[in-house]
Short mmCIF file of C-alpha atoms in Angstrom, two decimals:
data_model
loop_
_atom_site.label_atom_id
_atom_site.label_comp_id
_atom_site.label_asym_id
_atom_site.label_seq_id
_atom_site.Cartn_x
_atom_site.Cartn_y
_atom_site.Cartn_z
CA MET O 1 -56.33 51.99 111.23
CA SER O 2 -59.22 53.12 113.37
CA LEU O 3 -60.86 55.97 113.64
CA ARG O 4 -60.46 56.79 117.55
CA LEU O 5 -56.52 55.54 116.78
CA ARG O 6 -56.62 58.49 114.07
CA LEU O 7 -58.43 61.31 116.04
CA MET O 8 -55.71 60.54 119.11
CA LEU O 9 -52.87 60.76 116.43
CA VAL O 10 -54.22 63.97 115.01
CA PHE O 11 -54.84 65.71 118.66
CA ALA O 12 -50.93 64.22 119.87
CA LEU O 13 -49.77 65.76 116.83
CA VAL O 14 -51.07 69.46 116.49
CA ALA O 15 -50.84 69.31 120.63
CA LEU O 16 -47.14 68.35 119.77
CA ALA O 17 -46.39 70.91 117.26
CA ALA O 18 -48.09 73.71 119.34
CA ALA O 19 -46.28 72.98 122.94
CA VAL O 20 -42.39 72.16 120.30
CA SER O 21 -43.17 76.14 118.75
CA ALA O 22 -44.14 77.64 121.91
CA SER O 23 -41.12 75.77 123.96
CA ALA O 24 -38.75 76.74 121.30
CA ILE O 25 -40.01 80.47 121.14
CA ALA O 26 -40.44 80.55 125.07
CA TYR O 27 -36.51 79.04 124.87
CA TRP O 28 -35.30 81.44 122.68
CA LEU O 29 -36.69 84.75 123.88
CA ASN O 30 -35.65 84.07 127.91
CA ARG O 31 -32.09 82.76 126.66
CA ASP O 32 -31.54 86.04 124.44
CA ALA O 33 -32.95 87.93 127.39
CA VAL O 34 -30.30 86.21 130.19
CA LEU O 35 -27.65 86.62 127.99
CA THR O 36 -28.08 90.13 126.83
CA ARG O 37 -28.45 91.15 130.36
CA THR O 38 -25.76 89.11 131.70
CA GLN O 39 -23.57 90.29 129.69
CA ASP O 40 -24.78 93.77 129.25
CA ALA O 41 -24.03 94.05 132.87
CA ALA O 42 -20.52 92.44 132.21
CA LEU O 43 -19.46 95.28 129.88
CA ARG O 44 -20.54 98.19 131.71
CA GLU O 45 -18.88 97.41 134.50
CA PHE O 46 -15.52 96.36 132.51
CA ARG O 47 -16.13 99.80 130.54
CA LYS O 48 -16.75 102.19 133.61
CA SER O 49 -13.90 99.67 135.84
CA LEU O 50 -11.34 100.02 132.20
CA LYS O 51 -11.37 103.68 132.52
CA ASP O 52 -11.11 104.30 136.46
CA THR O 53 -8.28 101.67 136.52
CA THR O 54 -5.69 103.28 133.73
CA ASP O 55 -6.78 107.07 134.63
CA SER O 56 -4.92 106.44 137.92
CA LEU O 57 -2.01 104.80 135.68
CA PRO O 58 1.28 106.15 134.83
CA ARG O 59 1.36 107.40 130.83
CA VAL O 60 4.00 105.40 130.36
CA PRO O 61 3.33 101.95 132.69
CA ASP O 62 5.58 99.08 133.90
CA CYS O 63 4.68 95.32 134.01
CA SER O 64 3.99 95.39 138.25
CA ASP O 65 1.24 98.24 137.70
CA LEU O 66 -0.63 96.17 135.15
CA ARG O 67 -0.45 93.23 136.83
CA SER O 68 -2.04 95.35 139.71
CA ALA O 69 -4.69 97.43 138.13
CA ALA O 70 -5.76 94.11 136.35
CA GLU O 71 -6.33 92.00 139.67
CA LYS O 72 -8.12 95.65 141.01
CA MET O 73 -10.60 95.59 137.87
CA ALA O 74 -10.96 91.52 138.08
CA ASP O 75 -11.70 92.18 141.67
CA ASN O 76 -15.70 92.82 140.51
CA THR O 77 -19.47 91.87 141.49
CA GLN O 78 -19.65 89.88 137.62
CA LYS O 79 -16.72 87.80 138.19
CA TYR O 80 -14.91 88.17 135.16
CA GLU O 81 -10.73 88.05 134.31
CA VAL O 82 -8.98 91.40 132.91
CA LEU O 83 -6.33 91.11 130.35
CA LEU O 84 -4.00 94.60 130.33
CA ILE O 85 -1.71 94.93 127.53
CA ALA O 86 0.46 98.34 127.02
CA THR O 87 4.00 99.37 125.96
CA THR O 88 6.53 99.82 128.87
CA HIS O 89 9.80 102.11 128.89
CA ASP O 90 11.68 100.15 126.84
CA GLY O 91 9.77 99.20 123.85
CA LYS O 92 8.70 95.83 124.72
CA LYS O 93 4.81 95.04 125.07
CA CYS O 94 3.79 94.12 128.45
CA MET O 95 0.51 91.75 129.26
CA ALA O 96 -0.78 91.40 132.41
CA ALA O 97 -3.62 89.02 133.53
CA SER O 98 -5.11 88.68 136.68
CA LYS O 99 -5.46 84.77 136.12
CA SER O 100 -2.34 83.84 133.77
CA THR O 101 -3.80 80.25 133.58
CA LEU O 102 -7.08 81.04 132.36
CA LEU O 103 -7.02 84.55 130.00
CA SER O 104 -3.63 85.30 127.77
CA LEU O 105 -4.02 86.63 124.05
CA ASP O 106 -4.03 83.57 122.38
CA VAL O 107 -7.70 83.00 123.67
CA VAL O 108 -8.86 86.03 122.56
CA PRO O 109 -10.26 85.37 118.66
CA LYS O 110 -7.89 87.00 116.37
CA THR O 111 -10.93 89.04 114.54
CA LEU O 112 -11.56 90.18 117.74
CA ARG O 113 -8.71 91.79 118.31
CA THR O 114 -8.63 93.25 115.02
CA GLN O 115 -11.62 94.64 116.05
CA VAL O 116 -10.35 96.28 118.88
CA ASN O 117 -6.99 97.48 117.77
CA GLU O 118 -8.56 98.92 114.74
CA LYS O 119 -8.80 102.72 114.54
CA ARG O 120 -11.85 104.34 113.15
CA GLU O 121 -12.14 107.88 111.68
CA VAL O 122 -14.00 110.07 113.97
CA ASN O 123 -16.81 111.54 112.05
CA SER O 124 -20.34 112.92 112.35
CA SER O 125 -21.44 109.27 112.80
CA ASN O 126 -18.42 107.59 114.55
CA SER O 127 -17.64 109.69 118.09
CA ALA O 128 -14.69 107.96 119.03
CA PRO O 129 -11.62 106.17 117.30
CA TYR O 130 -11.64 103.03 118.95
CA HIS O 131 -14.66 100.82 120.40
CA LEU O 132 -15.46 98.29 123.10
CA TYR O 133 -16.05 94.80 120.89
CA TRP O 134 -17.49 91.20 122.25
CA GLN O 135 -17.86 87.86 121.70
CA ARG O 136 -19.05 84.59 122.64
CA ILE O 137 -16.62 81.45 122.94
CA THR O 138 -16.36 78.35 123.95
CA VAL O 139 -13.06 77.04 126.13
CA ASP O 140 -12.69 73.58 127.18
CA GLY O 141 -16.33 72.91 127.01
CA THR O 142 -17.07 75.96 129.34
CA PRO O 143 -18.85 79.29 127.43
CA TYR O 144 -17.32 82.62 127.95
CA LEU O 145 -17.96 86.06 127.07
CA VAL O 146 -15.12 87.62 125.66
CA GLY O 147 -14.79 91.41 125.53
CA GLY O 148 -12.13 94.06 124.83
CA ALA O 149 -11.64 97.67 124.12
CA LYS O 150 -8.39 99.87 123.71
CA VAL O 151 -8.25 103.30 126.10
CA ILE O 152 -8.17 106.38 123.82
CA GLY O 153 -5.25 108.96 124.36
CA GLY O 154 -2.02 106.23 124.17
CA GLY O 155 -3.61 104.43 127.60
CA PRO O 156 -3.69 100.42 127.76
CA THR O 157 -5.93 97.83 125.82
CA GLY O 158 -7.78 95.81 128.51
CA TYR O 159 -9.81 92.93 127.38
CA LEU O 160 -12.47 91.01 129.78
CA MET O 161 -13.79 86.94 129.85
CA LYS O 162 -16.44 85.87 131.84
CA SER O 163 -17.70 82.53 132.26
CA LEU O 164 -21.20 82.25 131.10
CA ASP O 165 -21.22 78.30 132.65
CA ASN O 166 -23.79 79.90 135.48
CA GLU O 167 -26.22 80.81 132.44
CA ARG O 168 -26.07 77.55 130.56
CA GLN O 169 -26.92 75.38 133.83
CA ASP O 170 -30.05 77.67 134.27
CA LEU O 171 -30.57 77.67 130.36
CA ASN O 172 -30.69 73.90 130.62
CA SER O 173 -33.10 73.76 133.88
CA LEU O 174 -35.46 75.98 131.67
CA ALA O 175 -34.92 73.13 128.64
CA TRP O 176 -35.93 70.11 130.92
CA SER O 177 -38.92 72.58 132.17
CA LEU O 178 -40.20 73.50 128.90
CA GLY O 179 -39.63 69.64 127.66
CA ILE O 180 -41.69 68.42 130.62
CA ALA O 181 -43.87 70.59 129.75
CA THR O 182 -43.86 69.52 126.21
CA ALA O 183 -44.75 66.21 127.17
CA LEU O 184 -47.76 66.77 129.68
CA ALA O 185 -49.22 68.60 126.79
CA LEU O 186 -48.69 65.72 125.00
CA ILE O 187 -50.34 63.50 127.51
CA GLY O 188 -52.77 65.92 128.27
CA SER O 189 -53.78 65.90 124.46
CA ALA O 190 -53.75 62.28 124.48
CA LEU O 191 -56.43 62.07 127.20
CA LEU O 192 -58.29 64.77 125.84
CA ALA O 193 -58.58 63.14 122.70
CA GLN O 194 -59.63 60.31 123.87
CA ALA O 195 -62.40 62.02 125.65
CA ALA O 196 -63.32 63.35 122.64
CA ALA O 197 -62.80 60.25 120.62
CA ALA O 198 -65.79 58.93 122.88
CA THR O 199 -67.61 61.50 122.78
CA VAL O 200 -68.20 61.71 118.93
CA LEU O 201 -66.89 57.96 118.31
CA ARG O 202 -69.41 56.74 120.71
CA PRO O 203 -72.86 57.60 118.21
CA VAL O 204 -71.10 56.16 115.46
CA GLN O 205 -70.19 52.93 117.27
CA ARG O 206 -73.69 52.47 118.34
CA LEU O 207 -74.63 52.94 114.53
CA GLY O 208 -72.42 50.23 113.45
CA GLU O 209 -73.60 47.88 115.91
CA ALA O 210 -77.15 48.73 115.06
CA ALA O 211 -76.20 48.47 111.30
CA GLN O 212 -74.42 44.76 112.31
CA ARG O 213 -77.94 43.66 113.87
CA TRP O 214 -79.53 44.99 110.58
CA GLY O 215 -77.93 42.75 108.53
CA GLU O 216 -78.18 39.78 111.00
CA GLY O 217 -81.65 40.23 110.10
CA GLN O 218 -82.62 42.13 113.57
CA LEU O 219 -85.25 44.55 111.75
CA ASP O 220 -86.64 46.15 114.81
CA THR O 221 -83.35 47.76 116.16
CA ARG O 222 -83.23 51.22 117.05
CA LEU O 223 -81.14 53.83 118.29
CA GLN O 224 -81.47 56.08 121.62
CA VAL O 225 -81.45 59.64 120.43
CA SER O 226 -80.61 62.64 122.36
CA GLY O 227 -79.35 66.23 121.66
CA ALA O 228 -80.03 67.99 118.28
CA ASP O 229 -76.35 68.23 116.73
CA GLU O 230 -75.10 65.95 113.70
CA LEU O 231 -75.30 62.55 114.82
CA ALA O 232 -78.45 62.78 116.78
CA ASN O 233 -80.01 63.81 113.30
CA LEU O 234 -78.08 60.90 111.51
CA SER O 235 -79.26 58.72 114.57
CA ARG O 236 -83.57 60.06 113.86
CA THR O 237 -82.57 59.34 109.97
CA PHE O 238 -81.16 55.43 110.70
CA ASN O 239 -84.49 54.99 113.14
CA ARG O 240 -86.84 56.37 110.09
CA THR O 241 -85.20 54.21 107.88
CA ALA O 242 -85.46 51.06 110.03
CA GLU O 243 -88.76 51.16 110.14
CA ARG O 244 -89.97 51.86 106.78
CA LEU O 245 -87.10 48.86 106.11
CA GLN O 246 -89.14 47.13 108.70
CA GLN O 247 -92.66 47.72 107.33
CA ARG O 248 -91.45 46.51 103.73
CA VAL O 249 -89.63 43.76 104.60
CA GLU O 250 -92.91 42.80 106.92
CA GLU O 251 -95.43 43.07 103.86
CA LEU O 252 -92.51 41.34 101.54
CA SER O 253 -92.33 38.35 103.68
CA ALA O 254 -96.36 38.48 104.85
CA ARG O 255 -96.83 38.45 100.52
CA GLU O 256 -94.16 35.63 100.24
CA ALA O 257 -95.98 33.81 102.83
CA ALA O 258 -99.24 33.98 101.48
CA SER O 259 -97.73 33.20 98.02
CA ARG O 260 -96.04 29.96 99.63
CA ARG O 261 -99.63 28.69 101.08
CA PHE O 262 -101.37 29.34 98.12
CA VAL O 263 -98.89 27.37 96.20
CA ALA O 264 -99.22 24.65 98.43
CA ASP O 265 -102.43 24.58 99.14
CA MET O 266 -103.05 24.63 95.26
CA SER O 267 -100.62 21.44 95.01
CA HIS O 268 -102.87 19.89 97.63
CA GLU O 269 -105.93 20.19 96.00
CA LEU O 270 -104.76 19.12 92.63
CA ARG O 271 -103.69 15.71 93.80
CA THR O 272 -106.96 14.11 94.46
CA PRO O 273 -108.56 15.25 90.85
CA LEU O 274 -105.03 14.54 89.40
CA THR O 275 -105.25 10.69 90.53
CA ALA O 276 -108.40 10.24 89.37
CA ILE O 277 -107.74 11.98 85.76
CA THR O 278 -104.20 9.84 86.06
CA ALA O 279 -106.02 6.41 86.79
CA VAL O 280 -108.45 7.26 83.59
CA THR O 281 -105.90 8.26 81.43
CA GLU O 282 -103.62 4.79 82.15
CA VAL O 283 -106.81 2.91 81.43
CA LEU O 284 -107.21 5.01 77.87
CA GLU O 285 -103.47 4.35 77.43
CA GLU O 286 -103.79 0.47 77.88
CA GLU O 287 -106.92 0.51 75.38
CA ALA O 288 -105.10 2.81 73.06
CA ASP O 289 -104.91 -0.36 70.60
CA ALA O 290 -108.27 -0.73 70.19
CA LEU O 291 -109.38 2.82 70.17
CA ASP O 292 -110.51 4.62 66.66
CA PRO O 293 -107.25 5.73 64.78
CA MET O 294 -108.50 9.16 64.70
CA ILE O 295 -109.27 8.77 68.18
CA ALA O 296 -106.00 7.65 69.36
CA PRO O 297 -104.05 10.69 68.85
CA ALA O 298 -105.87 12.70 71.22
CA VAL O 299 -105.26 10.18 73.73
CA GLN O 300 -102.09 10.15 73.30
CA LEU O 301 -101.97 13.85 74.27
CA VAL O 302 -103.98 13.83 77.01
CA VAL O 303 -101.80 10.94 78.72
CA SER O 304 -98.59 12.98 78.17
CA GLU O 305 -99.72 15.96 79.00
CA THR O 306 -101.18 14.27 82.20
CA ARG O 307 -97.64 13.08 83.40
CA ARG O 308 -96.57 16.04 82.85
CA LEU O 309 -99.38 17.77 85.28
CA ASN O 310 -98.50 15.72 87.49
CA ASN O 311 -95.09 16.23 87.21
CA LEU O 312 -95.26 20.38 87.96
CA VAL O 313 -97.78 19.42 90.74
CA GLU O 314 -95.50 17.22 92.73
CA ASN O 315 -91.98 19.85 91.81
CA LEU O 316 -94.26 22.31 93.16
CA MET O 317 -94.77 20.59 96.23
CA GLU O 318 -91.16 19.20 96.66
CA VAL O 319 -90.29 23.14 96.31
CA THR O 320 -92.85 24.46 99.07
CA ARG O 321 -91.45 21.83 101.49
CA PHE O 322 -88.00 23.44 100.65
CA ASP O 323 -89.54 26.83 101.50
CA ALA O 324 -91.12 26.09 104.67
CA GLY O 325 -87.23 24.20 106.06
CA THR O 326 -89.88 20.82 106.15
CA ALA O 327 -87.38 18.83 103.99
CA ARG O 328 -85.77 16.13 105.91
CA LEU O 329 -82.85 13.79 104.81
CA VAL O 330 -83.06 10.17 105.18
CA LEU O 331 -79.75 8.99 105.08
CA ASP O 332 -78.42 5.61 104.58
CA ASP O 333 -74.76 3.92 103.31
CA VAL O 334 -74.85 3.96 99.82
CA ASP O 335 -72.46 2.54 97.27
CA VAL O 336 -72.20 6.02 95.00
CA ALA O 337 -71.68 3.74 91.59
CA ASP O 338 -74.89 1.40 92.30
CA GLN O 339 -77.01 4.10 92.95
CA VAL O 340 -75.70 5.96 89.64
CA THR O 341 -76.23 2.86 88.04
CA ALA O 342 -79.57 2.30 88.97
CA CYS O 343 -80.73 5.68 88.63
CA VAL O 344 -79.65 5.38 84.58
CA ASP O 345 -80.91 1.82 84.31
CA VAL O 346 -84.11 2.64 85.49
CA ARG O 347 -85.05 5.39 83.29
CA ALA O 348 -83.55 3.35 80.28
CA TRP O 349 -80.57 5.44 79.20
CA LEU O 350 -77.52 2.78 79.43
CA ASP O 351 -77.07 3.01 75.73
CA ALA O 352 -76.95 6.79 75.80
CA VAL O 353 -74.76 7.44 79.18
CA GLU O 354 -70.92 6.06 79.71
CA LEU O 355 -70.19 5.70 83.52
CA ASP O 356 -66.88 6.25 85.06
CA ALA O 357 -66.79 5.00 89.12
CA GLU O 358 -65.48 2.43 90.73
CA ARG O 359 -67.44 -0.23 92.80
CA GLY O 360 -67.38 0.35 96.86
CA MET O 361 -67.36 4.17 96.67
CA MET O 362 -69.19 4.26 99.83
CA ALA O 363 -71.18 7.65 101.10
CA ARG O 364 -73.75 8.52 103.92
CA LEU O 365 -76.55 10.17 101.54
CA ASP O 366 -80.50 10.35 101.23
CA PRO O 367 -80.33 7.89 98.29
CA ARG O 368 -83.59 9.14 97.32
CA ARG O 369 -82.59 12.91 96.80
CA LEU O 370 -79.45 11.37 95.39
CA ASP O 371 -81.22 9.51 92.53
CA VAL O 372 -83.46 13.18 91.97
CA ILE O 373 -80.07 15.11 91.34
CA LEU O 374 -78.52 12.80 89.00
CA ALA O 375 -82.10 11.88 87.53
CA ASN O 376 -82.51 16.25 86.66
CA LEU O 377 -78.39 16.34 85.79
CA ILE O 378 -78.62 13.50 83.49
CA GLY O 379 -81.87 13.99 82.00
CA ASN O 380 -80.61 17.47 81.19
CA ALA O 381 -77.52 16.75 79.99
CA LEU O 382 -79.92 13.84 77.33
CA LYS O 383 -82.47 16.34 77.05
CA HIS O 384 -80.36 19.86 75.49
CA GLY O 385 -77.26 18.47 75.65
CA GLY O 386 -75.83 15.75 72.73
CA SER O 387 -74.65 12.05 73.46
CA PRO O 388 -72.80 10.19 74.63
CA VAL O 389 -73.06 11.79 78.23
CA ARG O 390 -70.56 11.23 80.31
CA VAL O 391 -70.81 10.62 84.22
CA SER O 392 -68.07 10.44 86.59
CA VAL O 393 -67.46 9.94 90.32
CA ARG O 394 -64.54 10.66 92.15
CA THR O 395 -63.83 11.30 95.85
CA GLU O 396 -61.36 14.32 96.77
CA GLY O 397 -60.85 14.21 100.48
CA ASP O 398 -63.87 14.10 102.59
CA GLU O 399 -65.91 15.22 99.94
CA LEU O 400 -67.90 13.19 96.94
CA VAL O 401 -67.31 14.71 93.00
CA ILE O 402 -69.56 13.64 90.78
CA LYS O 403 -69.44 15.46 87.09
CA VAL O 404 -71.87 15.23 84.41
CA ARG O 405 -70.85 16.61 80.97
CA ASP O 406 -72.54 16.01 77.64
CA HIS O 407 -71.14 16.63 74.37
CA GLY O 408 -74.00 19.38 73.01
CA PRO O 409 -73.23 23.22 71.94
CA GLY O 410 -73.03 23.80 75.58
CA ILE O 411 -74.89 26.82 77.77
CA PRO O 412 -74.55 30.08 76.55
CA GLU O 413 -72.60 32.58 78.86
CA ASP O 414 -75.34 34.74 79.46
CA VAL O 415 -77.52 31.64 80.75
CA LEU O 416 -75.21 29.99 82.99
CA PRO O 417 -76.06 32.32 85.62
CA HIS O 418 -79.66 31.40 85.55
CA VAL O 419 -79.60 27.48 85.25
CA PHE O 420 -80.61 26.80 88.63
CA ASP O 421 -83.26 29.80 88.71
CA ARG O 422 -86.76 28.69 89.05
CA PHE O 423 -89.11 28.54 85.76
CA TYR O 424 -86.15 30.15 84.28
CA LYS O 425 -86.46 29.99 79.86
CA ALA O 426 -83.11 29.89 77.98
CA SER O 427 -85.14 31.35 74.83
CA ALA O 428 -88.28 34.23 75.92
CA SER O 429 -89.90 33.42 72.47
CA ARG O 430 -90.75 29.64 73.27
CA PRO O 431 -92.21 29.89 76.86
CA ARG O 432 -93.83 26.68 76.42
CA SER O 433 -91.84 23.87 76.88
CA GLU O 434 -91.89 19.91 77.88
CA GLY O 435 -90.10 20.79 81.49
CA SER O 436 -91.98 22.67 84.12
CA GLY O 437 -88.03 24.35 84.35
CA LEU O 438 -88.12 23.41 88.23
CA GLY O 439 -85.91 20.27 87.69
CA LEU O 440 -82.26 22.00 88.57
CA SER O 441 -83.43 24.34 90.89
CA ILE O 442 -84.85 21.06 93.13
CA ALA O 443 -81.44 19.41 92.10
CA LEU O 444 -79.66 22.29 93.71
CA GLU O 445 -81.93 22.49 96.96
CA ASN O 446 -81.10 18.69 97.32
CA ALA O 447 -77.62 19.63 97.25
CA HIS O 448 -77.69 21.97 99.89
CA ILE O 449 -79.73 20.30 102.31
CA HIS O 450 -76.82 17.30 102.14
CA GLY O 451 -74.44 20.62 102.58
CA GLY O 452 -73.06 20.25 99.06
CA GLU O 453 -73.34 22.13 95.86
CA ILE O 454 -73.73 22.11 91.96
CA THR O 455 -72.27 24.14 89.91
CA ALA O 456 -72.41 24.62 85.93
CA GLU O 457 -69.72 25.75 83.35
CA ASN O 458 -69.03 24.82 79.99
CA SER O 459 -66.37 22.16 79.16
CA PRO O 460 -62.86 23.62 76.83
CA ASP O 461 -63.06 20.74 74.45
CA GLY O 462 -67.67 21.54 74.44
CA GLY O 463 -70.79 20.46 75.86
CA ALA O 464 -71.83 21.34 79.56
CA VAL O 465 -70.40 20.15 82.52
CA PHE O 466 -72.80 20.13 85.74
CA THR O 467 -70.36 18.99 89.13
CA LEU O 468 -72.14 17.80 92.22
CA ARG O 469 -69.97 17.94 95.13
CA LEU O 470 -71.63 16.21 98.38
CA PRO O 471 -69.95 15.49 101.35
CA ARG O 472 -69.41 12.09 101.69
CA ASP O 473 -70.75 11.72 105.41
CA SER O 474 -73.64 14.12 104.80
CA SER O 475 -74.53 13.40 108.99
CA PRO O 476 -75.73 16.73 110.79
CA SER O 477 -74.31 18.09 113.63
CA PRO O 478 -75.63 18.13 117.70
CA ALA O 479 -76.07 21.79 116.86
CA ALA O 480 -77.54 21.33 113.53
CA GLU O 481 -80.21 19.05 114.79
CA ALA O 482 -81.26 21.16 117.08
CA LYS O 483 -82.02 23.99 115.05
CA PRO O 484 -85.70 23.76 113.94
CA GLY O 485 -86.30 23.22 110.12
CA GLN O 486 -83.20 22.26 109.34
CA SER O 487 -82.23 19.23 107.56
CA GLY O 488 -81.93 16.70 109.60
CA GLN O 489 -81.62 12.35 110.02
CA SER O 490 -85.22 12.79 112.28
CA GLY O 491 -86.97 11.02 109.59
CA GLN O 492 -89.90 12.76 107.37
CA SER O 493 -92.92 13.99 107.99
CA GLY O 494 -96.43 13.36 106.63
CA GLN O 495 -95.64 15.56 103.63
CA SER O 496 -92.40 14.00 102.56
CA GLY O 497 -93.22 10.58 103.18
CA GLN O 498 -95.25 11.02 99.53
CA GLU O 499 -92.04 11.83 97.61
CA ALA O 500 -91.17 8.17 96.81
CA GLY O 501 -92.36 8.17 93.63
CA PRO O 502 -89.74 10.07 91.51
CA ALA O 503 -87.01 7.52 92.58
CA SER O 504 -88.45 4.74 91.00
CA GLY O 505 -90.74 6.28 88.07
CA ALA O 506 -90.11 5.68 84.72
CA ALA O 507 -89.05 8.89 82.70
CA VAL O 508 -87.59 11.97 82.97
CA GLY O 509 -90.06 14.64 81.82
CA ASP O 510 -88.02 17.43 81.97
CA THR O 511 -85.74 18.69 83.96
CA GLY O 512 -87.33 17.89 86.64
CA THR O 513 -87.49 15.62 89.59
CA GLY O 514 -86.91 12.52 87.35
CA GLY O 515 -89.99 10.59 87.14
CA ASP O 516 -93.49 11.23 86.57
CA GLY O 517 -94.67 11.44 89.79
CA SER O 518 -97.56 8.15 90.30
CA ALA O 519 -94.89 6.02 91.84
CA GLY O 520 -96.50 3.19 89.93
CA GLY O 521 -93.97 2.02 87.18
CA THR O 522 -96.76 2.44 84.30
CA ASP O 523 -94.81 4.32 81.95
CA LYS O 524 -94.03 2.59 78.87
CA GLY O 525 -90.77 3.91 78.77
CA GLY O 526 -91.57 6.22 75.26
CA ALA O 527 -90.30 9.41 74.38
CA SER O 528 -93.73 11.28 73.48
CA ALA O 529 -94.60 9.86 77.35
CA GLY O 530 -91.42 12.40 79.74
CA GLY O 531 -90.12 13.65 76.42
CA SER O 532 -86.08 12.60 77.44
CA GLY O 533 -87.04 8.91 76.73
CA GLY O 534 -83.59 8.81 75.02
CA ALA O 535 -80.93 10.96 73.74
CA GLY O 536 -81.90 11.05 70.16
CA ASP O 537 -84.63 13.21 70.50
CA ALA O 538 -81.89 16.21 72.21
CA ALA O 539 -80.33 17.74 69.23
CA GLY O 540 -83.11 19.72 67.70
CA LYS O 541 -85.13 20.93 70.80
CA GLU O 542 -84.47 24.18 72.64
CA LYS O 543 -82.96 24.56 75.42
CA THR O 544 -85.38 24.93 79.12
CA LEU O 545 -84.19 25.60 81.93
#
């Protein structure tokens, strides 16, 4: 339930309770006043008329005298009927009514008759043996006032019966009026609640909209402040916080941009000397057999570390392209089984990898980036897991699902959330490793640029399982093509033209891009060059992610 609705509901309930309480009090006060006034007037008139009329009657009246007296008493301004009861000469009880069809002794309640005829002792607290009593009754749905008294000194007993229908109609009209007033008060309270809610909630609504724009990245959002109440103070606090946050974000963004430019510039500047160094190391490697045995290990170390440095530079350049949003897809129709087989074959992993994939399973992907993903996942499994590594390819609807499972000890639970983090090391005690710590991160970015995802988990039967999910058609929508910096099929920029090396390189240097970056195919396939030429050296190595 919204805050506006709750506020209106509270206003309405309070107004309803107040209006109903006031109406009920007003109704009962008016009812008591109307009925008391009517009955007091009727009873005073009846008392006086009974005394005056019975004084003129014989001591022992007959029925005709009583009837005449009753009719005379009924002729009054209060419009009540009269019943007189007395004992005649022959000892019989005579009942004479001004209107016998309405008033009879049977209509008078028994309790009232008992009270009227009861003789009380005269004392200091009771000045007369008989008193006037009354009671309100309903006959055929019409309210009546019934009263009675016995004349002192042996006179007749008289009863009156007055209709209260007019008073009931007046009270019903009053009840309707109060009901209408209550409804109007309820409507008024709803309108007042609406106005109050608009006044109170409008700043809150603006604050919520500003916070939403914050969440969308519009850090220049500010609130217009007017007044000096609590909401105005809240708006001022919001504006101050927004200004500080914007300044902080701008500082962090500037630092991050500077860091990215530094990494990109450094990577580009290193390519030229690395090219020369790589050429020299290739010559040294070709002449390794003719070198002094004391010098050969040093030459092999230089060759291995040069390739590792080359891989690191290529990975850093790839990461900067992803961060800058300049990475692009070059899509083609790919037989996924052939692509996986080629990835495994070119890296000499056929003996250590089991492939479960049907030929003819086509998908529209970037084959070079798919090769990078597969090389990283399979190479990581060979290096840090256990042979054999099983690669299965399936389709689920419009998705391509590739699972890479090893038979090693699995990934520690505290490491699982960080396997795709850049430069993350599974053990802080050995920060130096053969890999750059960027391979799985680059694989994940390549999956994202296809609109896919990679997840890591431990298999219940042992070993780690990496699951790659990609759409079978990674062609971007027209809306995505229109956005700058997004993945599309618009071709490669000048930078991306330098990315072809990993697809045709010979060995995976780490959990990295799957090539040595030289793109020349000069790797001899040895484990010392890339650190993962086969699965046999994986068992005793510490995992580096």
